[in-house]
């Protein structure tokens, strides 16, 4: 005989909620390593603190909201493009619409190839600037796609429909190249920030991809409702509907740029590009001037990566210049040997001899000289730096500090006599070399203390190297 037992199924709400949270966390948030000895609650609390204090949660919210605004505007732009190619209009043919799309996509492909060949080498050097450039380009591209169908109502401007459509897709293609190139660097930053190792980039990329999938789906649903609502309201009050449509689009565009700016300010890169190097060297030289009477550098600190991330410009600026103190002397890094020898105040024979006789300064693989570029009536001072093959990023940072010390010496002799330019240049180089021996170790110590990594320096450069066989 079998005895029947009553089986009751009990559901624990707390346990179910915990499992749901764990599933969502494992899908959308990177895994934070736990410390030895932490129990479950302590480990959970620690992971939440790391995600909040690192700024990742704010970055994730801003990044996903800006992506949502792009999804909404893209659907609206697609609706306008379909109207422009003749969907729902009598007399329109599928062949003409197909040709328009083929020409548009072809222009985008060509633009992406050309842009990659021209700008690929500078993506890492200016990650945040190129990322913001990509966001601006997609806004311009969507705007052009929305404007394009409007020209069809004018007989004079109707021929501009296809060029505007192609130009909009070119802008979106530039966005795709720049955003794709910068996305890896952003993911690597968060992997190092959250997990302390570059191996976490795969997980961070996967989790961001999952976030984008959900946000993209939500954007499609919302855009469908918005498009249906705007289409349904297209009745007698056509002017009011148009104003509402334009206002909504402008608001989403402004929101997109503002959120991108906020998210990029949270990315505190710990290596020097041109702007960060200029800023840090400016601060360091100011400390030198304030404390040189005591023959030492004071206890004042330099800016940290977080400090500069909040004020770093996101738009492109000119090359290496002194930000706070304008100077008549430019700095060119990575120049070719031909330019170095042609513009240097030294003779060609002495420059060649310096190359062949181990021209390294203090063991560093670079050469520095001052030259006068221009015609006889209008010559401008320029500090030229040539790097030897396999020169390190740290040596490039040292070369820039060396150039700034030479620049300071030249600025102190602003009234130059054309008959003794070579003598002034030579004296400035010698004095700067002596100062560099004393100041470089102090500079290294201070930037390391503030969290900067000189071994990943990426300053603007002409890209040439000297190779001696």
CSV table of C-alpha atoms in Angstrom, one decimal:
chain,number,residue,atom,x,y,z
A,1,UNK,CA,0.0,0.0,0.0
A,2,UNK,CA,1.2,3.4,-0.8
A,3,UNK,CA,0.5,6.3,1.5
A,4,UNK,CA,-0.3,9.6,-0.2
A,5,UNK,CA,1.4,12.6,1.2
A,6,UNK,CA,0.3,16.1,0.7
A,7,UNK,CA,2.8,18.1,-1.2
A,8,UNK,CA,2.7,21.9,-0.7
A,9,UNK,CA,4.7,24.3,-2.9
A,10,UNK,CA,5.8,27.3,-1.1
A,11,UNK,CA,7.3,30.3,-2.8
A,12,UNK,CA,9.7,32.5,-0.9
A,13,UNK,CA,9.3,36.1,-2.2
A,14,UNK,CA,12.6,37.2,-0.7
A,15,UNK,CA,14.5,34.3,-2.3
A,16,UNK,CA,12.8,34.9,-5.7
A,17,UNK,CA,13.7,38.5,-5.6
A,18,UNK,CA,17.3,37.8,-4.8
A,19,UNK,CA,17.5,35.3,-7.7
A,20,UNK,CA,16.0,37.9,-10.0
A,21,UNK,CA,18.5,40.6,-8.9
A,22,UNK,CA,21.4,38.1,-9.3
A,23,UNK,CA,20.2,37.2,-12.8
A,24,UNK,CA,19.9,40.9,-13.8
A,25,UNK,CA,23.3,41.7,-12.3
A,26,UNK,CA,25.0,38.9,-14.0
A,27,UNK,CA,23.4,40.0,-17.3
A,28,UNK,CA,24.0,43.7,-17.2
A,29,UNK,CA,26.8,44.5,-14.7
A,30,UNK,CA,30.4,43.5,-14.7
A,31,UNK,CA,31.6,41.0,-12.0
A,32,UNK,CA,33.5,42.7,-9.2
A,33,UNK,CA,36.2,40.5,-7.6
A,34,UNK,CA,35.5,39.8,-4.0
A,35,UNK,CA,38.1,39.8,-1.2
A,36,UNK,CA,39.1,36.8,0.8
A,37,UNK,CA,37.1,36.4,3.9
A,38,UNK,CA,34.0,38.4,2.7
A,39,UNK,CA,30.7,36.7,3.3
A,40,UNK,CA,27.8,37.0,0.9
A,41,UNK,CA,26.4,40.3,2.3
A,42,UNK,CA,29.8,42.0,2.7
A,43,UNK,CA,30.7,40.9,-0.8
A,44,UNK,CA,27.5,42.3,-2.2
A,45,UNK,CA,27.9,45.6,-0.3
A,46,UNK,CA,31.5,45.9,-1.6
A,47,UNK,CA,30.4,45.3,-5.2
A,48,UNK,CA,27.7,48.0,-4.9
A,49,UNK,CA,30.2,50.5,-3.4
A,50,UNK,CA,32.8,49.8,-6.2
A,51,UNK,CA,30.2,50.3,-8.9
A,52,UNK,CA,28.9,53.5,-7.3
A,53,UNK,CA,32.3,55.1,-6.3
A,54,UNK,CA,33.9,54.3,-9.6
A,55,UNK,CA,31.2,56.3,-11.5
A,56,UNK,CA,30.3,53.3,-13.6
A,57,UNK,CA,26.6,53.4,-12.6
A,58,UNK,CA,26.3,57.0,-13.6
A,59,UNK,CA,28.2,56.3,-16.8
A,60,UNK,CA,25.9,53.4,-17.6
A,61,UNK,CA,22.8,55.5,-17.0
A,62,UNK,CA,24.0,58.4,-19.1
A,63,UNK,CA,25.3,56.2,-21.9
A,64,UNK,CA,22.1,54.1,-22.2
A,65,UNK,CA,19.8,57.2,-22.1
A,66,UNK,CA,21.8,58.9,-24.9
A,67,UNK,CA,21.6,55.6,-26.8
A,68,UNK,CA,17.8,55.6,-26.3
A,69,UNK,CA,17.5,59.2,-27.6
A,70,UNK,CA,19.5,58.1,-30.7
A,71,UNK,CA,17.2,55.1,-31.3
A,72,UNK,CA,14.1,57.3,-31.0
A,73,UNK,CA,15.4,59.9,-33.5
A,74,UNK,CA,16.7,57.2,-35.9
A,75,UNK,CA,13.2,55.8,-36.2
A,76,UNK,CA,11.8,59.2,-36.8
A,77,UNK,CA,14.5,59.8,-39.5
A,78,UNK,CA,13.7,56.5,-41.1
A,79,UNK,CA,10.0,57.5,-41.3
A,80,UNK,CA,11.0,60.8,-43.0
A,81,UNK,CA,13.3,59.0,-45.5
A,82,UNK,CA,10.6,56.6,-46.5
A,83,UNK,CA,8.3,59.5,-47.1
A,84,UNK,CA,11.0,61.2,-49.2
A,85,UNK,CA,11.6,58.1,-51.4
A,86,UNK,CA,7.9,57.9,-52.2
A,87,UNK,CA,6.3,55.4,-49.8
A,88,UNK,CA,2.6,56.2,-49.9
A,89,UNK,CA,2.9,58.6,-52.8
A,90,UNK,CA,1.4,57.9,-56.2
A,91,UNK,CA,3.9,57.7,-59.1
A,92,UNK,CA,6.8,56.5,-56.9
A,93,UNK,CA,8.5,53.3,-58.0
A,94,UNK,CA,10.5,50.7,-56.1
A,95,UNK,CA,13.4,51.1,-58.5
A,96,UNK,CA,13.9,54.8,-57.8
A,97,UNK,CA,13.8,54.1,-54.0
A,98,UNK,CA,16.3,51.2,-54.4
A,99,UNK,CA,18.7,53.4,-56.4
A,100,UNK,CA,18.5,56.1,-53.8
A,101,UNK,CA,19.4,53.7,-51.0
A,102,UNK,CA,22.2,52.1,-53.0
A,103,UNK,CA,23.8,55.5,-53.7
A,104,UNK,CA,23.4,56.5,-50.1
A,105,UNK,CA,24.9,53.4,-48.7
A,106,UNK,CA,27.8,53.5,-51.2
A,107,UNK,CA,28.7,57.0,-50.2
A,108,UNK,CA,28.8,55.9,-46.5
A,109,UNK,CA,31.1,52.9,-47.3
A,110,UNK,CA,33.5,55.1,-49.3
A,111,UNK,CA,33.5,57.7,-46.5
A,112,UNK,CA,34.2,55.1,-43.8
A,113,UNK,CA,37.2,53.8,-45.7
A,114,UNK,CA,38.7,57.2,-46.3
A,115,UNK,CA,38.1,58.3,-42.8
A,116,UNK,CA,39.8,55.2,-41.4
A,117,UNK,CA,42.9,55.7,-43.5
A,118,UNK,CA,43.2,59.3,-42.4
A,119,UNK,CA,42.3,59.2,-38.7
A,120,UNK,CA,43.0,55.7,-37.5
A,121,UNK,CA,46.4,56.5,-35.9
A,122,UNK,CA,45.0,59.2,-33.7
A,123,UNK,CA,41.9,57.5,-32.2
A,124,UNK,CA,43.7,56.3,-29.0
A,125,UNK,CA,45.5,59.6,-28.6
A,126,UNK,CA,42.2,61.5,-28.3
A,127,UNK,CA,39.7,58.8,-27.3
A,128,UNK,CA,37.2,61.1,-25.5
A,129,UNK,CA,37.4,63.8,-28.3
A,130,UNK,CA,36.8,61.3,-31.0
A,131,UNK,CA,34.0,59.7,-29.0
A,132,UNK,CA,32.3,63.1,-28.7
A,133,UNK,CA,33.0,63.7,-32.4
A,134,UNK,CA,31.1,60.5,-33.2
A,135,UNK,CA,28.1,61.7,-31.2
A,136,UNK,CA,28.1,65.0,-33.0
A,137,UNK,CA,28.3,63.3,-36.4
A,138,UNK,CA,25.4,61.0,-35.7
A,139,UNK,CA,23.3,64.0,-34.7
A,140,UNK,CA,24.3,65.9,-37.8
A,141,UNK,CA,23.6,62.8,-39.9
A,142,UNK,CA,20.1,62.2,-38.5
A,143,UNK,CA,19.3,65.9,-38.8
A,144,UNK,CA,20.2,65.9,-42.5
A,145,UNK,CA,18.1,62.8,-43.1
A,146,UNK,CA,15.2,64.5,-41.5
A,147,UNK,CA,15.6,67.7,-43.5
A,148,UNK,CA,16.2,66.0,-46.8
A,149,UNK,CA,12.5,65.2,-47.6
A,150,UNK,CA,11.5,68.8,-46.9
A,151,UNK,CA,13.3,70.0,-50.1
A,152,UNK,CA,11.1,67.9,-52.3
A,153,UNK,CA,8.3,70.4,-51.9
A,154,UNK,CA,10.3,73.1,-53.7
A,155,UNK,CA,11.0,72.8,-57.4
A,156,UNK,CA,14.3,74.6,-57.0
A,157,UNK,CA,15.6,72.5,-54.1
A,158,UNK,CA,14.2,69.1,-55.1
A,159,UNK,CA,17.5,68.1,-56.6
A,160,UNK,CA,19.2,68.3,-53.2
A,161,UNK,CA,17.3,65.4,-51.7
A,162,UNK,CA,19.8,62.7,-52.7
A,163,UNK,CA,22.9,64.8,-51.9
A,164,UNK,CA,21.5,65.6,-48.4
A,165,UNK,CA,20.6,61.9,-47.9
A,166,UNK,CA,24.1,60.8,-48.9
A,167,UNK,CA,25.8,63.5,-46.7
A,168,UNK,CA,23.7,62.4,-43.7
A,169,UNK,CA,24.8,58.8,-44.2
A,170,UNK,CA,28.4,59.9,-44.6
A,171,UNK,CA,28.2,61.5,-41.2
A,172,UNK,CA,26.7,58.4,-39.7
A,173,UNK,CA,29.5,56.3,-41.3
A,174,UNK,CA,32.1,58.6,-39.7
A,175,UNK,CA,30.3,58.1,-36.4
A,176,UNK,CA,30.4,54.3,-36.8
A,177,UNK,CA,34.2,54.3,-37.4
A,178,UNK,CA,35.0,56.7,-34.6
A,179,UNK,CA,32.6,55.2,-32.0
A,180,UNK,CA,33.8,51.6,-32.8
A,181,UNK,CA,37.5,52.6,-32.5
A,182,UNK,CA,36.9,54.4,-29.2
A,183,UNK,CA,34.5,51.8,-27.7
A,184,UNK,CA,37.4,49.4,-27.1
A,185,UNK,CA,39.4,52.0,-25.2
A,186,UNK,CA,36.4,52.9,-23.1
A,187,UNK,CA,35.7,49.3,-22.2
A,188,UNK,CA,39.3,48.7,-21.4
A,189,UNK,CA,39.2,51.7,-19.0
A,190,UNK,CA,36.2,50.3,-17.1
A,191,UNK,CA,37.8,46.8,-17.0
A,192,UNK,CA,40.9,48.2,-15.3
A,193,UNK,CA,38.8,50.5,-13.1
A,194,UNK,CA,36.4,47.8,-11.9
A,195,UNK,CA,38.4,44.6,-12.1
A,196,UNK,CA,42.0,45.7,-12.0
A,197,UNK,CA,43.0,43.8,-15.0
A,198,UNK,CA,42.8,44.1,-18.8
A,199,UNK,CA,41.3,40.5,-19.0
A,200,UNK,CA,37.9,41.9,-17.9
A,201,UNK,CA,37.4,43.8,-21.2
A,202,UNK,CA,35.6,40.9,-22.7
A,203,UNK,CA,33.0,40.8,-19.9
A,204,UNK,CA,32.6,44.5,-19.8
A,205,UNK,CA,32.1,44.6,-23.6
A,206,UNK,CA,29.5,41.8,-23.4
A,207,UNK,CA,27.6,43.5,-20.6
A,208,UNK,CA,27.5,46.8,-22.4
A,209,UNK,CA,26.3,44.9,-25.5
A,210,UNK,CA,23.4,43.4,-23.4
A,211,UNK,CA,22.5,46.9,-22.1
A,212,UNK,CA,22.5,48.2,-25.7
A,213,UNK,CA,20.2,45.4,-26.8
A,214,UNK,CA,17.6,46.1,-24.2
A,215,UNK,CA,17.8,49.9,-24.7
A,216,UNK,CA,17.6,49.4,-28.5
A,217,UNK,CA,14.4,47.3,-28.1
A,218,UNK,CA,12.9,49.9,-25.7
A,219,UNK,CA,13.8,52.6,-28.2
A,220,UNK,CA,12.1,50.8,-31.0
A,221,UNK,CA,8.9,50.4,-29.0
A,222,UNK,CA,8.8,54.0,-27.8
A,223,UNK,CA,9.6,55.3,-31.3
A,224,UNK,CA,6.8,53.3,-32.7
A,225,UNK,CA,4.3,54.8,-30.3
A,226,UNK,CA,5.7,58.3,-30.9
A,227,UNK,CA,5.6,57.9,-34.7
A,228,UNK,CA,2.0,56.6,-34.5
A,229,UNK,CA,1.0,59.4,-32.2
A,230,UNK,CA,2.5,62.1,-34.5
A,231,UNK,CA,1.0,60.4,-37.5
A,232,UNK,CA,-2.5,60.3,-35.9
A,233,UNK,CA,-2.3,63.9,-34.9
A,234,UNK,CA,-1.6,65.0,-38.5
A,235,UNK,CA,-5.0,66.5,-39.1
A,236,UNK,CA,-6.3,69.9,-39.3
A,237,UNK,CA,-3.7,71.4,-37.0
A,238,UNK,CA,-0.7,70.6,-39.2
A,239,UNK,CA,1.3,73.6,-38.1
A,240,UNK,CA,1.0,72.7,-34.4
A,241,UNK,CA,1.9,69.1,-35.1
A,242,UNK,CA,5.0,70.2,-37.0
A,243,UNK,CA,6.1,72.4,-34.2
A,244,UNK,CA,5.6,69.6,-31.7
A,245,UNK,CA,7.6,67.3,-33.9
A,246,UNK,CA,10.5,69.8,-34.3
A,247,UNK,CA,10.5,70.6,-30.6
A,248,UNK,CA,10.6,66.9,-29.6
A,249,UNK,CA,13.5,66.3,-32.0
A,250,UNK,CA,15.5,69.3,-30.7
A,251,UNK,CA,14.9,68.2,-27.1
A,252,UNK,CA,16.2,64.7,-27.8
A,253,UNK,CA,19.2,66.0,-29.7
A,254,UNK,CA,20.1,68.4,-26.9
A,255,UNK,CA,19.6,65.5,-24.4
A,256,UNK,CA,21.9,63.3,-26.4
A,257,UNK,CA,24.8,65.7,-26.4
A,258,UNK,CA,24.3,66.7,-22.8
A,259,UNK,CA,24.3,63.0,-21.6
A,260,UNK,CA,27.3,62.2,-23.7
A,261,UNK,CA,29.2,65.1,-22.2
A,262,UNK,CA,28.3,64.0,-18.7
A,263,UNK,CA,29.3,60.4,-19.4
A,264,UNK,CA,32.7,61.3,-20.9
A,265,UNK,CA,33.5,63.5,-17.9
A,266,UNK,CA,33.3,60.4,-15.7
A,267,UNK,CA,36.1,58.7,-17.8
A,268,UNK,CA,39.3,59.7,-16.0
A,269,UNK,CA,42.1,58.3,-18.3
A,270,UNK,CA,45.4,57.9,-16.4
A,271,UNK,CA,47.7,58.5,-19.4
A,272,UNK,CA,48.9,61.7,-21.1
A,273,UNK,CA,47.7,63.0,-24.4
A,274,UNK,CA,48.6,66.4,-25.8
A,275,UNK,CA,46.2,68.4,-23.7
A,276,UNK,CA,46.8,66.6,-20.4
A,277,UNK,CA,50.5,66.8,-20.9
A,278,UNK,CA,50.3,70.5,-21.5
A,279,UNK,CA,48.2,71.0,-18.5
A,280,UNK,CA,50.4,69.0,-16.1
A,281,UNK,CA,53.6,70.5,-17.4
A,282,UNK,CA,52.1,74.0,-17.0
A,283,UNK,CA,51.2,73.2,-13.4
A,284,UNK,CA,54.7,71.7,-12.8
A,285,UNK,CA,56.5,74.7,-14.2
A,286,UNK,CA,54.4,77.0,-12.1
A,287,UNK,CA,55.5,75.1,-9.0
A,288,UNK,CA,59.1,75.4,-10.2
A,289,UNK,CA,58.8,79.2,-10.6
A,290,UNK,CA,57.1,79.7,-7.2
A,291,UNK,CA,59.7,77.6,-5.3
A,292,UNK,CA,62.9,78.2,-7.1
A,293,UNK,CA,64.0,80.8,-4.5
A,294,UNK,CA,64.0,77.9,-2.0
A,295,UNK,CA,65.9,75.7,-4.5
A,296,UNK,CA,63.3,73.0,-4.2
A,297,UNK,CA,59.8,72.1,-5.4
A,298,UNK,CA,57.1,72.7,-2.8
A,299,UNK,CA,54.6,70.2,-1.4
A,300,UNK,CA,51.8,71.4,-3.7
A,301,UNK,CA,50.2,68.6,-5.8
A,302,UNK,CA,49.5,68.3,-9.5
A,303,UNK,CA,46.1,67.6,-10.9
A,304,UNK,CA,44.9,64.0,-10.8
A,305,UNK,CA,43.3,62.2,-13.7
A,306,UNK,CA,39.9,62.8,-12.1
A,307,UNK,CA,40.6,66.5,-11.8
A,308,UNK,CA,41.4,66.9,-15.4
A,309,UNK,CA,38.6,64.7,-16.7
A,310,UNK,CA,36.1,67.2,-15.4
A,311,UNK,CA,37.6,70.1,-17.3
A,312,UNK,CA,39.1,68.4,-20.4
A,313,UNK,CA,37.8,69.9,-23.6
A,314,UNK,CA,35.8,67.5,-25.8
A,315,UNK,CA,36.3,69.4,-29.0
A,316,UNK,CA,39.5,69.4,-31.1
A,317,UNK,CA,42.1,72.1,-30.4
A,318,UNK,CA,45.4,73.0,-32.0
A,319,UNK,CA,48.5,71.0,-31.3
A,320,UNK,CA,51.1,71.3,-28.7
A,321,UNK,CA,51.0,74.8,-27.2
A,322,UNK,CA,51.3,76.5,-23.9
A,323,UNK,CA,47.7,76.8,-22.7
A,324,UNK,CA,48.0,79.6,-20.1
A,325,UNK,CA,51.0,81.5,-21.4
A,326,UNK,CA,51.0,82.2,-25.1
A,327,UNK,CA,54.4,81.8,-26.8
A,328,UNK,CA,55.8,82.7,-30.2
A,329,UNK,CA,57.6,79.4,-30.2
A,330,UNK,CA,55.9,76.2,-31.5
A,331,UNK,CA,56.8,72.6,-30.6
A,332,UNK,CA,56.8,69.9,-33.2
A,333,UNK,CA,57.3,66.3,-32.1
A,334,UNK,CA,58.3,63.3,-34.2
A,335,UNK,CA,59.6,65.4,-37.2
A,336,UNK,CA,61.6,63.7,-39.9
A,337,UNK,CA,65.3,63.8,-39.9
A,338,UNK,CA,65.2,66.0,-43.1
A,339,UNK,CA,63.1,68.6,-41.5
A,340,UNK,CA,65.2,68.4,-38.3
A,341,UNK,CA,68.4,69.0,-40.2
A,342,UNK,CA,67.0,71.6,-42.6
A,343,UNK,CA,65.5,73.9,-39.9
A,344,UNK,CA,68.0,73.4,-37.1
A,345,UNK,CA,70.4,76.1,-36.2
A,346,UNK,CA,73.2,73.5,-36.3
A,347,UNK,CA,75.1,72.6,-39.4
A,348,UNK,CA,74.2,69.5,-41.4
A,349,UNK,CA,77.6,67.9,-40.7
A,350,UNK,CA,77.2,68.4,-36.9
A,351,UNK,CA,73.7,66.9,-37.0
A,352,UNK,CA,74.8,63.9,-38.9
A,353,UNK,CA,77.7,63.4,-36.6
A,354,UNK,CA,75.4,63.6,-33.6
A,355,UNK,CA,73.3,60.8,-35.1
A,356,UNK,CA,76.2,58.5,-35.9
A,357,UNK,CA,78.0,59.2,-32.6
A,358,UNK,CA,75.1,58.1,-30.3
A,359,UNK,CA,73.2,61.3,-30.1
A,360,UNK,CA,71.0,60.2,-27.2
A,361,UNK,CA,70.5,62.7,-24.4
A,362,UNK,CA,71.1,61.1,-21.0
A,363,UNK,CA,70.3,57.7,-22.6
A,364,UNK,CA,67.0,58.9,-24.1
A,365,UNK,CA,66.3,58.1,-27.7
A,366,UNK,CA,65.4,61.6,-29.0
A,367,UNK,CA,67.1,64.6,-30.5
A,368,UNK,CA,66.0,68.2,-29.8
A,369,UNK,CA,66.9,71.4,-31.6
A,370,UNK,CA,65.7,75.0,-32.1
A,371,UNK,CA,65.2,76.3,-35.5
A,372,UNK,CA,63.8,79.3,-37.4
A,373,UNK,CA,61.1,78.4,-39.9
A,374,UNK,CA,59.9,80.8,-42.6
A,375,UNK,CA,61.4,83.3,-44.9
A,376,UNK,CA,64.1,85.8,-44.0
A,377,UNK,CA,61.7,88.6,-43.2
A,378,UNK,CA,59.3,86.5,-41.1
A,379,UNK,CA,61.0,83.7,-39.3
A,380,UNK,CA,59.3,81.9,-36.4
A,381,UNK,CA,61.0,79.9,-33.7
A,382,UNK,CA,60.2,76.3,-33.5
A,383,UNK,CA,61.4,73.5,-31.2
A,384,UNK,CA,61.9,70.3,-33.2
A,385,UNK,CA,62.1,66.8,-31.7
A,386,UNK,CA,63.0,63.7,-33.6
A,387,UNK,CA,62.7,60.3,-32.0
A,388,UNK,CA,64.9,57.3,-32.7
A,389,UNK,CA,63.4,53.9,-33.4
A,390,UNK,CA,61.8,52.1,-30.5
A,391,UNK,CA,61.8,55.3,-28.3
A,392,UNK,CA,59.5,54.7,-25.3
A,393,UNK,CA,56.4,56.7,-24.3
A,394,UNK,CA,58.2,57.9,-21.2
A,395,UNK,CA,61.0,59.3,-23.3
A,396,UNK,CA,58.4,61.2,-25.4
A,397,UNK,CA,57.0,62.7,-22.2
A,398,UNK,CA,60.5,63.7,-21.2
A,399,UNK,CA,61.1,65.2,-24.6
A,400,UNK,CA,58.1,67.4,-24.2
A,401,UNK,CA,59.2,68.7,-20.8
A,402,UNK,CA,62.6,69.3,-22.3
A,403,UNK,CA,61.0,71.3,-25.1
A,404,UNK,CA,59.0,73.4,-22.6
A,405,UNK,CA,62.2,74.2,-20.7
A,406,UNK,CA,63.8,75.4,-23.9
A,407,UNK,CA,60.7,77.4,-24.7
A,408,UNK,CA,60.9,79.1,-21.3
A,409,UNK,CA,64.5,80.0,-21.9
A,410,UNK,CA,63.7,81.5,-25.3
A,411,UNK,CA,60.8,83.5,-23.9
A,412,UNK,CA,63.1,85.1,-21.4
A,413,UNK,CA,65.1,86.4,-24.4
A,414,UNK,CA,62.1,87.6,-26.4
A,415,UNK,CA,64.0,90.5,-27.9
A,416,UNK,CA,66.3,88.7,-30.2
A,417,UNK,CA,68.9,90.2,-32.5
A,418,UNK,CA,68.9,88.5,-35.9
A,419,UNK,CA,72.7,88.4,-35.9
A,420,UNK,CA,73.0,86.1,-32.9
A,421,UNK,CA,70.0,83.8,-33.2
A,422,UNK,CA,72.2,80.7,-33.3
A,423,UNK,CA,74.0,81.7,-30.1
A,424,UNK,CA,70.7,82.3,-28.3
A,425,UNK,CA,69.3,79.0,-29.5
A,426,UNK,CA,72.4,77.1,-28.3
A,427,UNK,CA,72.4,78.7,-24.9
A,428,UNK,CA,68.7,77.9,-24.4
A,429,UNK,CA,69.3,74.3,-25.3
A,430,UNK,CA,72.3,73.9,-22.9
A,431,UNK,CA,70.5,75.6,-20.0
A,432,UNK,CA,67.3,73.5,-20.6
A,433,UNK,CA,69.4,70.3,-20.6
A,434,UNK,CA,70.9,71.2,-17.2
A,435,UNK,CA,67.5,72.0,-15.8
A,436,UNK,CA,66.1,68.7,-17.1
A,437,UNK,CA,68.6,66.6,-15.2
A,438,UNK,CA,67.3,68.1,-12.0
A,439,UNK,CA,63.6,68.5,-12.7
A,440,UNK,CA,62.8,65.2,-14.6
A,441,UNK,CA,63.1,62.9,-11.5
A,442,UNK,CA,60.9,65.3,-9.5
A,443,UNK,CA,58.3,65.4,-12.4
A,444,UNK,CA,58.3,61.6,-12.5
A,445,UNK,CA,57.7,61.3,-8.8
A,446,UNK,CA,54.9,63.9,-8.7
A,447,UNK,CA,52.9,62.5,-11.7
A,448,UNK,CA,53.2,59.0,-10.3
A,449,UNK,CA,52.0,60.1,-7.0
A,450,UNK,CA,48.9,61.6,-8.6
A,451,UNK,CA,48.1,58.4,-10.5
A,452,UNK,CA,49.5,59.2,-14.0
A,453,UNK,CA,51.1,56.5,-16.1
A,454,UNK,CA,53.9,58.0,-18.2
A,455,UNK,CA,54.5,54.6,-19.9
A,456,UNK,CA,51.3,55.2,-22.0
A,457,UNK,CA,52.0,58.7,-23.1
A,458,UNK,CA,50.4,59.6,-26.5
A,459,UNK,CA,51.2,63.1,-27.6
A,460,UNK,CA,50.6,64.6,-31.0
A,461,UNK,CA,53.4,63.8,-33.4
A,462,UNK,CA,54.3,63.9,-37.1
A,463,UNK,CA,54.9,60.2,-36.8
A,464,UNK,CA,58.5,60.0,-38.1
A,465,UNK,CA,61.4,58.0,-36.5
A,466,UNK,CA,65.1,57.9,-37.1
A,467,UNK,CA,66.5,54.5,-37.9
A,468,UNK,CA,70.3,54.1,-37.9
A,469,UNK,CA,71.7,51.0,-39.6
